[in-house]
N, CA and C atoms as an extended XYZ file, in Angstrom:
543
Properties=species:S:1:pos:R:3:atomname:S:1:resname:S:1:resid:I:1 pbc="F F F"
N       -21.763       52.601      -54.368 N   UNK     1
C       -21.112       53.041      -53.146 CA  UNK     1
C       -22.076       52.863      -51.964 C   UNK     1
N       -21.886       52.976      -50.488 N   UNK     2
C       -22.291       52.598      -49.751 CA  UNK     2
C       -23.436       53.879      -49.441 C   UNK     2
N       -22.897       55.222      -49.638 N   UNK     3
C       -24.274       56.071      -49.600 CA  UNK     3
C       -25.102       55.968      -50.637 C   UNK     3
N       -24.288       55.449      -51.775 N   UNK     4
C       -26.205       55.068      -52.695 CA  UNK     4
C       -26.843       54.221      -52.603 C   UNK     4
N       -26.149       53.164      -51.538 N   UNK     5
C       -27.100       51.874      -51.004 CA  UNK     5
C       -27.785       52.537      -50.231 C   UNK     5
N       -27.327       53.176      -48.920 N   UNK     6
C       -28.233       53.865      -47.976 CA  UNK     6
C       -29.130       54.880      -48.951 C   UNK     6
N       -29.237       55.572      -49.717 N   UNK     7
C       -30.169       56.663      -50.273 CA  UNK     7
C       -31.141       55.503      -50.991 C   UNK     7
N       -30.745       54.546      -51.857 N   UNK     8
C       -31.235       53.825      -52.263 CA  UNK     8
C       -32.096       52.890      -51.489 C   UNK     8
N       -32.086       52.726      -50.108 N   UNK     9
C       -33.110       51.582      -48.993 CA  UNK     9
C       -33.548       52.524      -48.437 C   UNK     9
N       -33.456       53.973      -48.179 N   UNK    10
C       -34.064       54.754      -47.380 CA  UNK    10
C       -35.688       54.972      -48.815 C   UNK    10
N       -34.905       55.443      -49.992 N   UNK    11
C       -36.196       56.034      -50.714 CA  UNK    11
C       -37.275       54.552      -50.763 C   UNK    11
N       -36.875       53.235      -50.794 N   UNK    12
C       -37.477       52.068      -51.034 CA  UNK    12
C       -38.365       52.028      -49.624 C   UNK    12
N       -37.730       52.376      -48.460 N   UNK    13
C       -38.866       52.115      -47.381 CA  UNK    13
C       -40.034       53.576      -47.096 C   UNK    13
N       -39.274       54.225      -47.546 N   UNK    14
C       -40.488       55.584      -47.324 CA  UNK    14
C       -41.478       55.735      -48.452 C   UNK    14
N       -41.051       54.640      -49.668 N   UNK    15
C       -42.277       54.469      -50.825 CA  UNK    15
C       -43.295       53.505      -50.378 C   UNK    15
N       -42.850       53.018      -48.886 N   UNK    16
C       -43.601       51.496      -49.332 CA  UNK    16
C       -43.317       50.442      -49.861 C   UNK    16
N       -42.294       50.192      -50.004 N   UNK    17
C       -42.149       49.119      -51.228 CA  UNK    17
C       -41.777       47.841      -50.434 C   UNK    17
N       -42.006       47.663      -49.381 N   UNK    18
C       -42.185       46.430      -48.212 CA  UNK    18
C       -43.189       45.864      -47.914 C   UNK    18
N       -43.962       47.028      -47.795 N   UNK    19
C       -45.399       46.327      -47.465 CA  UNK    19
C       -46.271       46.120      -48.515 C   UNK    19
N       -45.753       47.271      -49.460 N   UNK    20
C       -46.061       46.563      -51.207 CA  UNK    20
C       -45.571       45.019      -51.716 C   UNK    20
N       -44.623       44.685      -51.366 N   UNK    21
C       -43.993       43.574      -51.926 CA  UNK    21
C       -44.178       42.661      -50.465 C   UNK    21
N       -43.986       42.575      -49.313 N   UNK    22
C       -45.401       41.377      -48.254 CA  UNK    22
C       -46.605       41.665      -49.033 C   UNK    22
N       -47.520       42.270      -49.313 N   UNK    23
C       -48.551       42.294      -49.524 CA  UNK    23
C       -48.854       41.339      -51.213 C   UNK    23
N       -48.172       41.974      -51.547 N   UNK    24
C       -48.067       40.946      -53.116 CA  UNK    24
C       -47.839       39.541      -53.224 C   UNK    24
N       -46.720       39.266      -52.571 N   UNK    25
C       -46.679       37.986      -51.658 CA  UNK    25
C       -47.483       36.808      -51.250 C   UNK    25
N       -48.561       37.859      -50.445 N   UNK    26
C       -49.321       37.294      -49.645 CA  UNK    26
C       -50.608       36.961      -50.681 C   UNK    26
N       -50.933       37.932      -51.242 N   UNK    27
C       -51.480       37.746      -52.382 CA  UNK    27
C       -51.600       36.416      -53.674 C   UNK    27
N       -50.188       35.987      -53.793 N   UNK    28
C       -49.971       35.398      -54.888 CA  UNK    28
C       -49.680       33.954      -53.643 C   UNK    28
N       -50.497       33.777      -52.351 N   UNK    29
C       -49.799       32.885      -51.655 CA  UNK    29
C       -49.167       32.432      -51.271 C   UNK    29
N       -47.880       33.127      -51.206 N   UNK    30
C       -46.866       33.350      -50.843 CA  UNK    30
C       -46.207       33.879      -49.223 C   UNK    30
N       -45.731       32.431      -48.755 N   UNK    31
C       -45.506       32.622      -47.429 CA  UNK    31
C       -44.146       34.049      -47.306 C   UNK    31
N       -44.068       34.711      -46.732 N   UNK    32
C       -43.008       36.176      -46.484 CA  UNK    32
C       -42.929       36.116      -44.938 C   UNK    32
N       -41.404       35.855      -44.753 N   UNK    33
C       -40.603       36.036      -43.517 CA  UNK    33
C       -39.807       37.148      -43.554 C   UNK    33
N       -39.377       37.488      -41.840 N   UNK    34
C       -38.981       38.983      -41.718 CA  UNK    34
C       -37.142       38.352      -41.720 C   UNK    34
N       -36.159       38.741      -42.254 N   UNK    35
C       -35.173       37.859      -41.945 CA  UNK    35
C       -34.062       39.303      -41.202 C   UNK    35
N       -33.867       38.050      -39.799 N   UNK    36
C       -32.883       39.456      -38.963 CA  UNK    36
C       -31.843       38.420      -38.355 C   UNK    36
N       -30.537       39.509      -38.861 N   UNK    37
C       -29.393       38.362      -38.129 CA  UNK    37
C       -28.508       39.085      -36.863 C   UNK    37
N       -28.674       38.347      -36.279 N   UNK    38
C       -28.791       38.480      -34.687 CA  UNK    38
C       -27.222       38.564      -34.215 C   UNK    38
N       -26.200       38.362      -35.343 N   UNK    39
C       -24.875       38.642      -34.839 CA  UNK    39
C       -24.133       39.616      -35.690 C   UNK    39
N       -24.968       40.472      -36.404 N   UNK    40
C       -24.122       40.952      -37.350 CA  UNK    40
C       -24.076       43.028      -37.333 C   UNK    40
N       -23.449       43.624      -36.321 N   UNK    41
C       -24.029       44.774      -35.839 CA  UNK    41
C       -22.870       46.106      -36.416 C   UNK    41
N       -21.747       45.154      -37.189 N   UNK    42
C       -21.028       46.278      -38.069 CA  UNK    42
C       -20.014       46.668      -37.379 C   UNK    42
N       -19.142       47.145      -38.088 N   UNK    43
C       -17.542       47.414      -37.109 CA  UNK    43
C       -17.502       48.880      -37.463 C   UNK    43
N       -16.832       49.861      -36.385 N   UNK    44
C       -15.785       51.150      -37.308 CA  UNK    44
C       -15.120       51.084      -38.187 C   UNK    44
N       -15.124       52.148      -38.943 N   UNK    45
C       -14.479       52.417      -40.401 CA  UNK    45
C       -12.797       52.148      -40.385 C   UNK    45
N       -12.728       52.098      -38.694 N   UNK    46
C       -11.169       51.704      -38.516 CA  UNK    46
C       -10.608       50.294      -38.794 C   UNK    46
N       -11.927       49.603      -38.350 N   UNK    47
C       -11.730       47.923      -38.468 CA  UNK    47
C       -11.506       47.624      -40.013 C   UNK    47
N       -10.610       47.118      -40.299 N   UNK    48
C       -10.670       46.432      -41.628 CA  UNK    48
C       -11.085       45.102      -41.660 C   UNK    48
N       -11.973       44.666      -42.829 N   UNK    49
C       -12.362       43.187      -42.859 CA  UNK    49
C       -11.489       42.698      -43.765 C   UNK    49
N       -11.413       41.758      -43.747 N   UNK    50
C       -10.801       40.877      -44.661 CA  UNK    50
C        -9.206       41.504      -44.389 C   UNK    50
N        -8.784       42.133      -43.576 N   UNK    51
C        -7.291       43.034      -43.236 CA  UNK    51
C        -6.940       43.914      -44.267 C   UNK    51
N        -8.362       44.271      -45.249 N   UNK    52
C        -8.146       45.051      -46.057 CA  UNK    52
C        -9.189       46.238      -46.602 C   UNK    52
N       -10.150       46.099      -46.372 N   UNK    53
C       -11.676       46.843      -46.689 CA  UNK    53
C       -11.790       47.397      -45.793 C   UNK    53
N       -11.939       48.912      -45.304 N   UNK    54
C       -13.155       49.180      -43.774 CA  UNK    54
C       -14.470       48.487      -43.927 C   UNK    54
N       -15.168       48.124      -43.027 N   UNK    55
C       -16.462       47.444      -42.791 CA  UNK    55
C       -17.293       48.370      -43.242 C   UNK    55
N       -18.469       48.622      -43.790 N   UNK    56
C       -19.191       50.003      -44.907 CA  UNK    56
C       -20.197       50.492      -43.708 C   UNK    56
N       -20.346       49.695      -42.629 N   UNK    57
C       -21.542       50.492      -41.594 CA  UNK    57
C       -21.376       49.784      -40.089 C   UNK    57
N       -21.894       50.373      -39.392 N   UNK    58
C       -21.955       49.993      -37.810 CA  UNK    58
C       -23.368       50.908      -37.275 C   UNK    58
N       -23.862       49.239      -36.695 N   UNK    59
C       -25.314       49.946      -36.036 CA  UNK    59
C       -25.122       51.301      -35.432 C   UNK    59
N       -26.214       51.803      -34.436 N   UNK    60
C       -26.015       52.976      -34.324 CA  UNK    60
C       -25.858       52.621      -32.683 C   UNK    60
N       -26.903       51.536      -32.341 N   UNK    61
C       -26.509       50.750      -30.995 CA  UNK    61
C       -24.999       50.616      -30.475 C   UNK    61
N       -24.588       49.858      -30.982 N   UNK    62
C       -23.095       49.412      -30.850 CA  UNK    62
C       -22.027       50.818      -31.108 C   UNK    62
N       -22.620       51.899      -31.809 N   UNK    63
C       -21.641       53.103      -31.717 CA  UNK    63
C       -22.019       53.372      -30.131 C   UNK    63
N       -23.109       53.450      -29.766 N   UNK    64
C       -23.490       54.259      -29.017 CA  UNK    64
C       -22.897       53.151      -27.611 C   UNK    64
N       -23.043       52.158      -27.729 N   UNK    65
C       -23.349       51.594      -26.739 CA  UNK    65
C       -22.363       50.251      -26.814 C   UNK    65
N       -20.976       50.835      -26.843 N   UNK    66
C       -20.282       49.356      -27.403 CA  UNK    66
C       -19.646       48.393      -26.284 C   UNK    66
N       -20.112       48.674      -24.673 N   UNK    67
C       -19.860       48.110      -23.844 CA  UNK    67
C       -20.692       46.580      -23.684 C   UNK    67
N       -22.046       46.561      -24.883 N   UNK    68
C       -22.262       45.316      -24.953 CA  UNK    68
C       -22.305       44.432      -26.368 C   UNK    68
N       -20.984       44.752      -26.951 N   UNK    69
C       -20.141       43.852      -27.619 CA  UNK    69
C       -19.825       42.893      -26.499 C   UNK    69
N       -19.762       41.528      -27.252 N   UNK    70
C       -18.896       40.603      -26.733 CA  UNK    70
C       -17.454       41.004      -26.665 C   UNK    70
N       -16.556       41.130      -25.157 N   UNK    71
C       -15.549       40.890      -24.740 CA  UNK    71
C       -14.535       39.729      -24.453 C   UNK    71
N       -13.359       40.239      -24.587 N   UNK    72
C       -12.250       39.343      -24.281 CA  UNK    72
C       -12.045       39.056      -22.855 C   UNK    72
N       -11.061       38.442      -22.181 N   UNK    73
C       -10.986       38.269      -20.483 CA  UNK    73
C       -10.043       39.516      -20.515 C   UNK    73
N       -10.058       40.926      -20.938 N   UNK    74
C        -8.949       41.985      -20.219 CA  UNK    74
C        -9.245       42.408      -19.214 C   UNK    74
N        -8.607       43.058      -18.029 N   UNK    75
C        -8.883       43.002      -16.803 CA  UNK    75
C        -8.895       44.934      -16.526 C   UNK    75
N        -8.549       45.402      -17.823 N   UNK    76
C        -8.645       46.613      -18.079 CA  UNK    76
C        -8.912       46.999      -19.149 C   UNK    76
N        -9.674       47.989      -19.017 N   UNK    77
C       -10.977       48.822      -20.189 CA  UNK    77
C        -9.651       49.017      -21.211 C   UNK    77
N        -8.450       49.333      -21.250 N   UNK    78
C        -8.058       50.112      -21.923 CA  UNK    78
C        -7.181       49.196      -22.921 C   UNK    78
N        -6.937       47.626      -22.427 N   UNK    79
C        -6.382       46.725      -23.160 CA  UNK    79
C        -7.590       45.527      -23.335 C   UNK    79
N        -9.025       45.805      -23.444 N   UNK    80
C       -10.326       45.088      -23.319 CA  UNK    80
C       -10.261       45.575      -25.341 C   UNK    80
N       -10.470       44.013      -25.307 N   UNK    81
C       -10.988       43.718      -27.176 CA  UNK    81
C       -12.439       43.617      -26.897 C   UNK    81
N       -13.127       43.537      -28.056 N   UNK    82
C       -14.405       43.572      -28.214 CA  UNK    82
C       -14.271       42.892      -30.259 C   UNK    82
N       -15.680       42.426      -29.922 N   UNK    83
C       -15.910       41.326      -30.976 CA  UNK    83
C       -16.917       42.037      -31.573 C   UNK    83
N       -15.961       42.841      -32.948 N   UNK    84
C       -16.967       43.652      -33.380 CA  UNK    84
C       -18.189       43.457      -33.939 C   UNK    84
N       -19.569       43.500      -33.650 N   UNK    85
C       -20.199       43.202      -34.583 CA  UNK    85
C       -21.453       42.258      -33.957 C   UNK    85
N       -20.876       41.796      -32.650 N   UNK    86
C       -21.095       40.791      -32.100 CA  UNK    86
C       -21.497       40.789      -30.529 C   UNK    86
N       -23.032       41.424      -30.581 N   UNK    87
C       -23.806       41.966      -29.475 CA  UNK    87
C       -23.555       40.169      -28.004 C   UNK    87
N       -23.252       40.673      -27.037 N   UNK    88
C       -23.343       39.508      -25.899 CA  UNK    88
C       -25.108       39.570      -24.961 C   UNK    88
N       -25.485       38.560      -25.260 N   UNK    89
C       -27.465       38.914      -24.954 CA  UNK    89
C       -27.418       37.812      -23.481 C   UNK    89
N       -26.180       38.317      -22.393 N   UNK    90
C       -26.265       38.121      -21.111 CA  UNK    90
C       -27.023       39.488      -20.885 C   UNK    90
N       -26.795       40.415      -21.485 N   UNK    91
C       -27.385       41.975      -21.314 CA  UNK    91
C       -29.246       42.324      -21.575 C   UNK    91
N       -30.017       42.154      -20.737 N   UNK    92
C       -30.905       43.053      -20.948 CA  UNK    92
C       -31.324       43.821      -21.614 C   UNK    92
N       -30.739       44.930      -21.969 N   UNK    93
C       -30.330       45.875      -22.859 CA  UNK    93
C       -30.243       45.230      -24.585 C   UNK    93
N       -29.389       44.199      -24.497 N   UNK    94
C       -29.636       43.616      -26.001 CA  UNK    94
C       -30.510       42.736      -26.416 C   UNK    94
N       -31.211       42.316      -25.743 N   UNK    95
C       -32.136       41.727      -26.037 CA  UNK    95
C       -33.658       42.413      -26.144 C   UNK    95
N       -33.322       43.403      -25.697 N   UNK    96
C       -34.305       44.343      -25.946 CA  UNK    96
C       -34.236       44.957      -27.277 C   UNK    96
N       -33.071       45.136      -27.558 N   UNK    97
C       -32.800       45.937      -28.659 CA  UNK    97
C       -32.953       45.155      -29.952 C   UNK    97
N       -32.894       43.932      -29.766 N   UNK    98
C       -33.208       43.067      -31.308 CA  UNK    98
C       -34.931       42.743      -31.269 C   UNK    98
N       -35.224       43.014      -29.881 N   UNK    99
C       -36.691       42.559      -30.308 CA  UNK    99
C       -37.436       43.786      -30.664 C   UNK    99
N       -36.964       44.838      -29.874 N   UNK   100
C       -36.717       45.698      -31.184 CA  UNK   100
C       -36.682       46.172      -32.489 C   UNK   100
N       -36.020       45.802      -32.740 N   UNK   101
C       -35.803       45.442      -34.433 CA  UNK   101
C       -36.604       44.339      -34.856 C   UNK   101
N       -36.815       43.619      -34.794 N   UNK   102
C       -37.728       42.599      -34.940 CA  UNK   102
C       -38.877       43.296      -34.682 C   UNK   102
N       -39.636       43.342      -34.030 N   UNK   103
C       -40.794       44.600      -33.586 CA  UNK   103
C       -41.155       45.421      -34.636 C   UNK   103
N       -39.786       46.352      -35.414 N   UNK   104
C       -40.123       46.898      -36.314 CA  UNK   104
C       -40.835       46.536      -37.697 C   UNK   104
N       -40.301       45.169      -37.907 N   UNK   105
C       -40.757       44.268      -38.926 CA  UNK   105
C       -42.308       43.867      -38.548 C   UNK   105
N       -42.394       43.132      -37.848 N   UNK   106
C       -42.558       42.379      -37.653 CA  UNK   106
C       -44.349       42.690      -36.883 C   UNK   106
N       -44.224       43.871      -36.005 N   UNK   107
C       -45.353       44.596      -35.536 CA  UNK   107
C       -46.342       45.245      -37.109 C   UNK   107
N       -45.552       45.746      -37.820 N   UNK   108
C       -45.956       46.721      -39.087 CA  UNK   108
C       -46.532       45.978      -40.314 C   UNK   108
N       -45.807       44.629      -40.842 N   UNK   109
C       -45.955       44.182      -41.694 CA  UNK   109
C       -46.396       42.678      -41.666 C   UNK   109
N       -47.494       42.294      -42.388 N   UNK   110
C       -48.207       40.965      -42.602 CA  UNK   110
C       -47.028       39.701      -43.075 C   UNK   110
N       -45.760       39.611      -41.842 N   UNK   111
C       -45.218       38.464      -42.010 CA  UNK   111
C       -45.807       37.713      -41.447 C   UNK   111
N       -45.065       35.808      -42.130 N   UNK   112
C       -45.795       34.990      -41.818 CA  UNK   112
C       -44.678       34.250      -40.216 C   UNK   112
N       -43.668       34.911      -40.051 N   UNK   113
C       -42.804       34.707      -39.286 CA  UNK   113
C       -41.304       35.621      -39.528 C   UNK   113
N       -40.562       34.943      -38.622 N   UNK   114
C       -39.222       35.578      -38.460 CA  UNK   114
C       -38.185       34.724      -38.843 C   UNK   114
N       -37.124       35.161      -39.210 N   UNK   115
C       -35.810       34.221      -39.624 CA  UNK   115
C       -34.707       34.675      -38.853 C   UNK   115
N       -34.291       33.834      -38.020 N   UNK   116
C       -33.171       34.367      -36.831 CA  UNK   116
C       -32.256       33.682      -37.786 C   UNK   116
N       -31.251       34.815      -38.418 N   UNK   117
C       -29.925       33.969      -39.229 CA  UNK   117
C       -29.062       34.543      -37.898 C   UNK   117
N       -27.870       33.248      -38.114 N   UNK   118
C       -27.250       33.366      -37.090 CA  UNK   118
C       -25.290       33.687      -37.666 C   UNK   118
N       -25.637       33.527      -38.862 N   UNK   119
C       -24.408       34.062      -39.692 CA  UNK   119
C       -23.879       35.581      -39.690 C   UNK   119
N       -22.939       35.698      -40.019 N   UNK   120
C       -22.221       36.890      -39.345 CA  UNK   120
C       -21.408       38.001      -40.971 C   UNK   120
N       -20.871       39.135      -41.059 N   UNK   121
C       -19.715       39.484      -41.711 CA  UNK   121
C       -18.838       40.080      -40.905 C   UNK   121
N       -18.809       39.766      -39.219 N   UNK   122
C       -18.124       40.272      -38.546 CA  UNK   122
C       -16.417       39.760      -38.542 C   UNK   122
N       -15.892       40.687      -38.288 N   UNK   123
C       -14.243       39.858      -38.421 CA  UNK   123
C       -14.200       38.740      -37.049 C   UNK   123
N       -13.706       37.527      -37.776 N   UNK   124
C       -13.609       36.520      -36.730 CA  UNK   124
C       -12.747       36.667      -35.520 C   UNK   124
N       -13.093       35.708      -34.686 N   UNK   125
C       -12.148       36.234      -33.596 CA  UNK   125
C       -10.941       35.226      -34.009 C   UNK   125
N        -9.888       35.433      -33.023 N   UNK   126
C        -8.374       34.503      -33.328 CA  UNK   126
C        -8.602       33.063      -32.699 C   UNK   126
N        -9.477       32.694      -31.977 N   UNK   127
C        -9.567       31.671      -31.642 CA  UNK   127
C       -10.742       31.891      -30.891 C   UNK   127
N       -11.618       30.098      -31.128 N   UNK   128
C       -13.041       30.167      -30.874 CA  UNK   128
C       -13.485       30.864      -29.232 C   UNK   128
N       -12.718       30.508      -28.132 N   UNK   129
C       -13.095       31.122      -26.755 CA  UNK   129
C       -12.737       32.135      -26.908 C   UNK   129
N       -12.544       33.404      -27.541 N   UNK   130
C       -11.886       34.731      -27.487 CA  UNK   130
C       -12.550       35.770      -26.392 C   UNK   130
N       -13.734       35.068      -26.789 N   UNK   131
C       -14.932       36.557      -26.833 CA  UNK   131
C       -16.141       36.257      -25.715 C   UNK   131
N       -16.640       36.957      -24.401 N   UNK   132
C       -17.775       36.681      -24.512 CA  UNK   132
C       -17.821       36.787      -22.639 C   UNK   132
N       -16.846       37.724      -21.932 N   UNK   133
C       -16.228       37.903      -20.880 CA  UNK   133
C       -17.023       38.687      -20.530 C   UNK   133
N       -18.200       39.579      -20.673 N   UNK   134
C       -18.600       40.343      -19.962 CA  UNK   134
C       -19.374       40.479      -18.389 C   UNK   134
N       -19.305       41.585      -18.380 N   UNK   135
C       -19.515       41.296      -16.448 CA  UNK   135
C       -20.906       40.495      -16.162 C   UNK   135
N       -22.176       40.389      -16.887 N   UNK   136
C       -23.219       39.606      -16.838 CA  UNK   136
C       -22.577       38.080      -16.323 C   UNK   136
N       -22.446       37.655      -17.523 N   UNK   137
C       -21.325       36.647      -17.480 CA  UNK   137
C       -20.418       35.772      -16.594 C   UNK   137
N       -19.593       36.630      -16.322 N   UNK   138
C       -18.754       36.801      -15.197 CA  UNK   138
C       -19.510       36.384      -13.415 C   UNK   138
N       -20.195       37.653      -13.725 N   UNK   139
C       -20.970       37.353      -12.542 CA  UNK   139
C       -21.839       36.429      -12.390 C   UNK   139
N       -22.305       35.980      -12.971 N   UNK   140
C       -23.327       34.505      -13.040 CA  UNK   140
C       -22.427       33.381      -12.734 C   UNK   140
N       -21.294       33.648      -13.333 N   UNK   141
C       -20.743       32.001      -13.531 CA  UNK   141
C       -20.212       31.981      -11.776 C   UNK   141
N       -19.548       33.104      -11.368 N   UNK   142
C       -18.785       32.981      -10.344 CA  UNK   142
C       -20.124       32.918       -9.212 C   UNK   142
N       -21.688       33.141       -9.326 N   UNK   143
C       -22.530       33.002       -8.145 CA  UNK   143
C       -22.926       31.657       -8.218 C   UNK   143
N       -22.863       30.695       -9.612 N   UNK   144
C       -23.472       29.137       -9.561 CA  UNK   144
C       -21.955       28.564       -9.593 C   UNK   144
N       -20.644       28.590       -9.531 N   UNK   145
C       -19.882       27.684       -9.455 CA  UNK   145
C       -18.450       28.330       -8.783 C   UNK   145
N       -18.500       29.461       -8.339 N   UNK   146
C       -17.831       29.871       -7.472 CA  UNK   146
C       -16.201       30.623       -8.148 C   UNK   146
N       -16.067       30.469       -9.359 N   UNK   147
C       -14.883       31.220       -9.684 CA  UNK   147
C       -15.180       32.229      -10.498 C   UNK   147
N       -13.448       33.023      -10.624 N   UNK   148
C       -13.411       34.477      -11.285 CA  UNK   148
C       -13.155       33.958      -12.626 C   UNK   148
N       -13.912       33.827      -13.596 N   UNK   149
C       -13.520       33.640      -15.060 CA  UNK   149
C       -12.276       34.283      -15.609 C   UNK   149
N       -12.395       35.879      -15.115 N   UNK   150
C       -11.418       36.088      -14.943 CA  UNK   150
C       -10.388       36.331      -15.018 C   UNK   150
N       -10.207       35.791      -13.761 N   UNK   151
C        -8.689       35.177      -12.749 CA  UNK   151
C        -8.237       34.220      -12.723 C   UNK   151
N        -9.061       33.077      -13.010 N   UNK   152
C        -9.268       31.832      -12.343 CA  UNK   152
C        -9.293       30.842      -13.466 C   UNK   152
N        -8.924       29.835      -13.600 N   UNK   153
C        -9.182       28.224      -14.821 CA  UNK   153
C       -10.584       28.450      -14.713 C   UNK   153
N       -11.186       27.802      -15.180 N   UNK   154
C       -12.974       27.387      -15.390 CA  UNK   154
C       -13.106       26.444      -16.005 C   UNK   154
N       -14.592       25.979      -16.411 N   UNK   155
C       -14.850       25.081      -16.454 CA  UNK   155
C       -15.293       25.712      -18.399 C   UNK   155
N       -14.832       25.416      -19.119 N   UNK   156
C       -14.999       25.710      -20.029 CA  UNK   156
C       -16.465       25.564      -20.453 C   UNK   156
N       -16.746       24.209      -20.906 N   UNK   157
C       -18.167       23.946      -21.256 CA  UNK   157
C       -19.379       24.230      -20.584 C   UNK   157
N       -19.386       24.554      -19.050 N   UNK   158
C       -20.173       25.577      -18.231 CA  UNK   158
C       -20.514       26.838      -18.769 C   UNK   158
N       -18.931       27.626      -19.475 N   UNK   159
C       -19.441       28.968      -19.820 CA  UNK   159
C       -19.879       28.874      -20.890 C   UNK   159
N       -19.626       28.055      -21.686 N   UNK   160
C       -20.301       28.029      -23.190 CA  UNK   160
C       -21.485       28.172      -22.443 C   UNK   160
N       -22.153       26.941      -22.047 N   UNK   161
C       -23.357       26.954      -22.039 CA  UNK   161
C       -24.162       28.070      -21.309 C   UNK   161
N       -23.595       28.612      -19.924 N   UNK   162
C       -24.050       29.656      -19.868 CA  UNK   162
C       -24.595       30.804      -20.555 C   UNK   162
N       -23.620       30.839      -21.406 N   UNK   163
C       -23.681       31.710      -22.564 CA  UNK   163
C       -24.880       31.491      -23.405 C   UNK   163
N       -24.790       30.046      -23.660 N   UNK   164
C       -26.092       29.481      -24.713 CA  UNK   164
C       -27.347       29.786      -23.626 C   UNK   164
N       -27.675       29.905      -22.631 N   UNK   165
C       -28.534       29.949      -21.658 CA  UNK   165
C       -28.995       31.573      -21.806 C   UNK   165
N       -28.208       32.166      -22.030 N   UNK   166
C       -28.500       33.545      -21.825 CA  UNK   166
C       -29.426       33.971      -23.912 C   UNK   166
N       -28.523       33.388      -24.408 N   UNK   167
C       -28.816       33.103      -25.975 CA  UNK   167
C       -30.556       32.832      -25.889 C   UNK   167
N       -30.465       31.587      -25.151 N   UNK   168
C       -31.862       30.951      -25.541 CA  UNK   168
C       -32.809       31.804      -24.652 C   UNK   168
N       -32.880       32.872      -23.677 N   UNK   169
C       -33.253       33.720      -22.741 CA  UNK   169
C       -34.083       34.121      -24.026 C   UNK   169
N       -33.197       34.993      -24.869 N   UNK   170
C       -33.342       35.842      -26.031 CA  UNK   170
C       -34.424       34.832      -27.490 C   UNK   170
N       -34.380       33.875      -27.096 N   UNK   171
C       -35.388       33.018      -28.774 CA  UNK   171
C       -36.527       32.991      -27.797 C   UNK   171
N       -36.471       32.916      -26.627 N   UNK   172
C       -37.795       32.850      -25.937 CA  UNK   172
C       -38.813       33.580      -25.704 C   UNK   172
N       -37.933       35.211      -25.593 N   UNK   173
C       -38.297       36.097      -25.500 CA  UNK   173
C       -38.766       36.645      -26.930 C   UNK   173
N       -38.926       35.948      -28.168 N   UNK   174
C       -39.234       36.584      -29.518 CA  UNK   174
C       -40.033       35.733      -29.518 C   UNK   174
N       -40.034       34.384      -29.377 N   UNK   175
C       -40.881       33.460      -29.417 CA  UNK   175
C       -42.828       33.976      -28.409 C   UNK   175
N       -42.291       34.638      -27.189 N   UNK   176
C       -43.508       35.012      -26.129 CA  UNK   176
C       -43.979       36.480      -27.428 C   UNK   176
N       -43.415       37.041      -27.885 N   UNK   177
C       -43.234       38.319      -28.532 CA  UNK   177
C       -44.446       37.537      -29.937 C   UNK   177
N       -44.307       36.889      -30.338 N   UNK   178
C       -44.287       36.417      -32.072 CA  UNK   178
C       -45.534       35.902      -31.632 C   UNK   178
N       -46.361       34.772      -30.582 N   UNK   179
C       -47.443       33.933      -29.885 CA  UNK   179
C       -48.385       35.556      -29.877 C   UNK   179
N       -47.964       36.440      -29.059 N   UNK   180
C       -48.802       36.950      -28.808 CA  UNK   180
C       -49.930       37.725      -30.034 C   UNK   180
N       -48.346       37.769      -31.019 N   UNK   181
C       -49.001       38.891      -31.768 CA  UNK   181
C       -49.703       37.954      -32.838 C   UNK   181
C-alpha cells in the first residue's frame, strides 16, 4: 500500500541507506547519479489516472501552491484546468523549487551527477497545446510580439519555444548550481 511505501522510504532515509549505498558505489567504482524528474509532481486523490486509480501522492508544493501548474487558456480561475503534475518553470518560484530538490541530493551526497528525466505519470493532456497559459507566459509573449495569447491567434511555434526558453532558463540554472559545487 502506499503508506507502507512511504513508512518504508522514510525508515530507509533516516538509516542512511543512501549515502550507504553512493558510498558503496563509489567504492566498488561505480559511477552514482542523483535521478529527478522534473515533470512529475502528483495529482489529488480526486484525479483518477488511467480514468480509474486515484494518483497515490501529490507534492506538497503543488498542494500548496497549485497556481504554478501548467494552465489551460481559461480566462477565469473558476473554469482554469491545470496539468496535473506538471510544474510551468516560466515561474521563478519553480525553478527554485527543483533546484531545490536537486540541492537536497545532490549538496549531501557524493554523486557523480544528476539525471533530469523528463518522463512523466501525470494524466495526459487532450491535446498536445492544452497546457502552459500562465500569466509569465502570457506576458512575455504579448511584450516581444505584441498579442493576448489569450484572446488573440498566435504564433504557435513562438510559444512553444518561449516556453522551451523559459525550460532551458531552468538546465542552466542546475548546470551554474552542479559547476560550482
Amino acid at each position: 500500500s502506499y503508506k507502507e511505501w512511504m513508512q518504508t522510504t522514510k525508515a530507509a532515509w533516516d538509516s542512511g541507506l543512501l549515502e550507504t549505498a553512493v558510498g558503496a558505489m563509489k567504492g566498488a567504482g561505480i559511477k552514482a547519479y542523483v535521478w529527478v524528474t522534473v515533470f512529475d509532481e502528483g495529482c489529488p486523490p480526486e484525479v483518477l489516472y488511467s480514468d480509474s486509480v486515484p494518483f497515490p501522492w501529490q507534492s506538497h508544493f503543488t498542494r500548496e501552491n497549485p497556481q504554478y501548474l501548467s494552465c489551460d487558456r481559461s480566462l477565469t480561475e473558476n473554469a482554469r484546468r491545470y496539468h496535473w503534475g506538471v510544474l510551468e518553470y516560466a515561474y521563478p518560484e519553480v525553478r527554485q523549487y527543483m533546484l531545490k530538490v536537486i540541492r537536497a541530493f545532490s549538496d549531501r551526497f557524493d554523486f557523480d551527477g544528476v539525471f533530469l528525466s523528463v518522463r512523466s505519470h501525470s494524466p495526459p493532456p487532450s491535446h498536445a497545446d492544452q497546457f502552459g497559459f500562465n500569466q509569465p507566459v502570457v506576458q512575455e509573449y504579448k511584450h516581444r510580439y505584441g498579442r493576448d495569447i489569450l484572446r488573440q491567434s498566435f504564433d504557435l511555434e513562438k510559444w512553444r519555444d518561449l516556453r522551451g526558453e523559459f525550460f532551458t532558463t531552468f538546465l542552466k540554472e542546475v548546470k551554474e548550481h552542479l559547476k560550482a559545487r
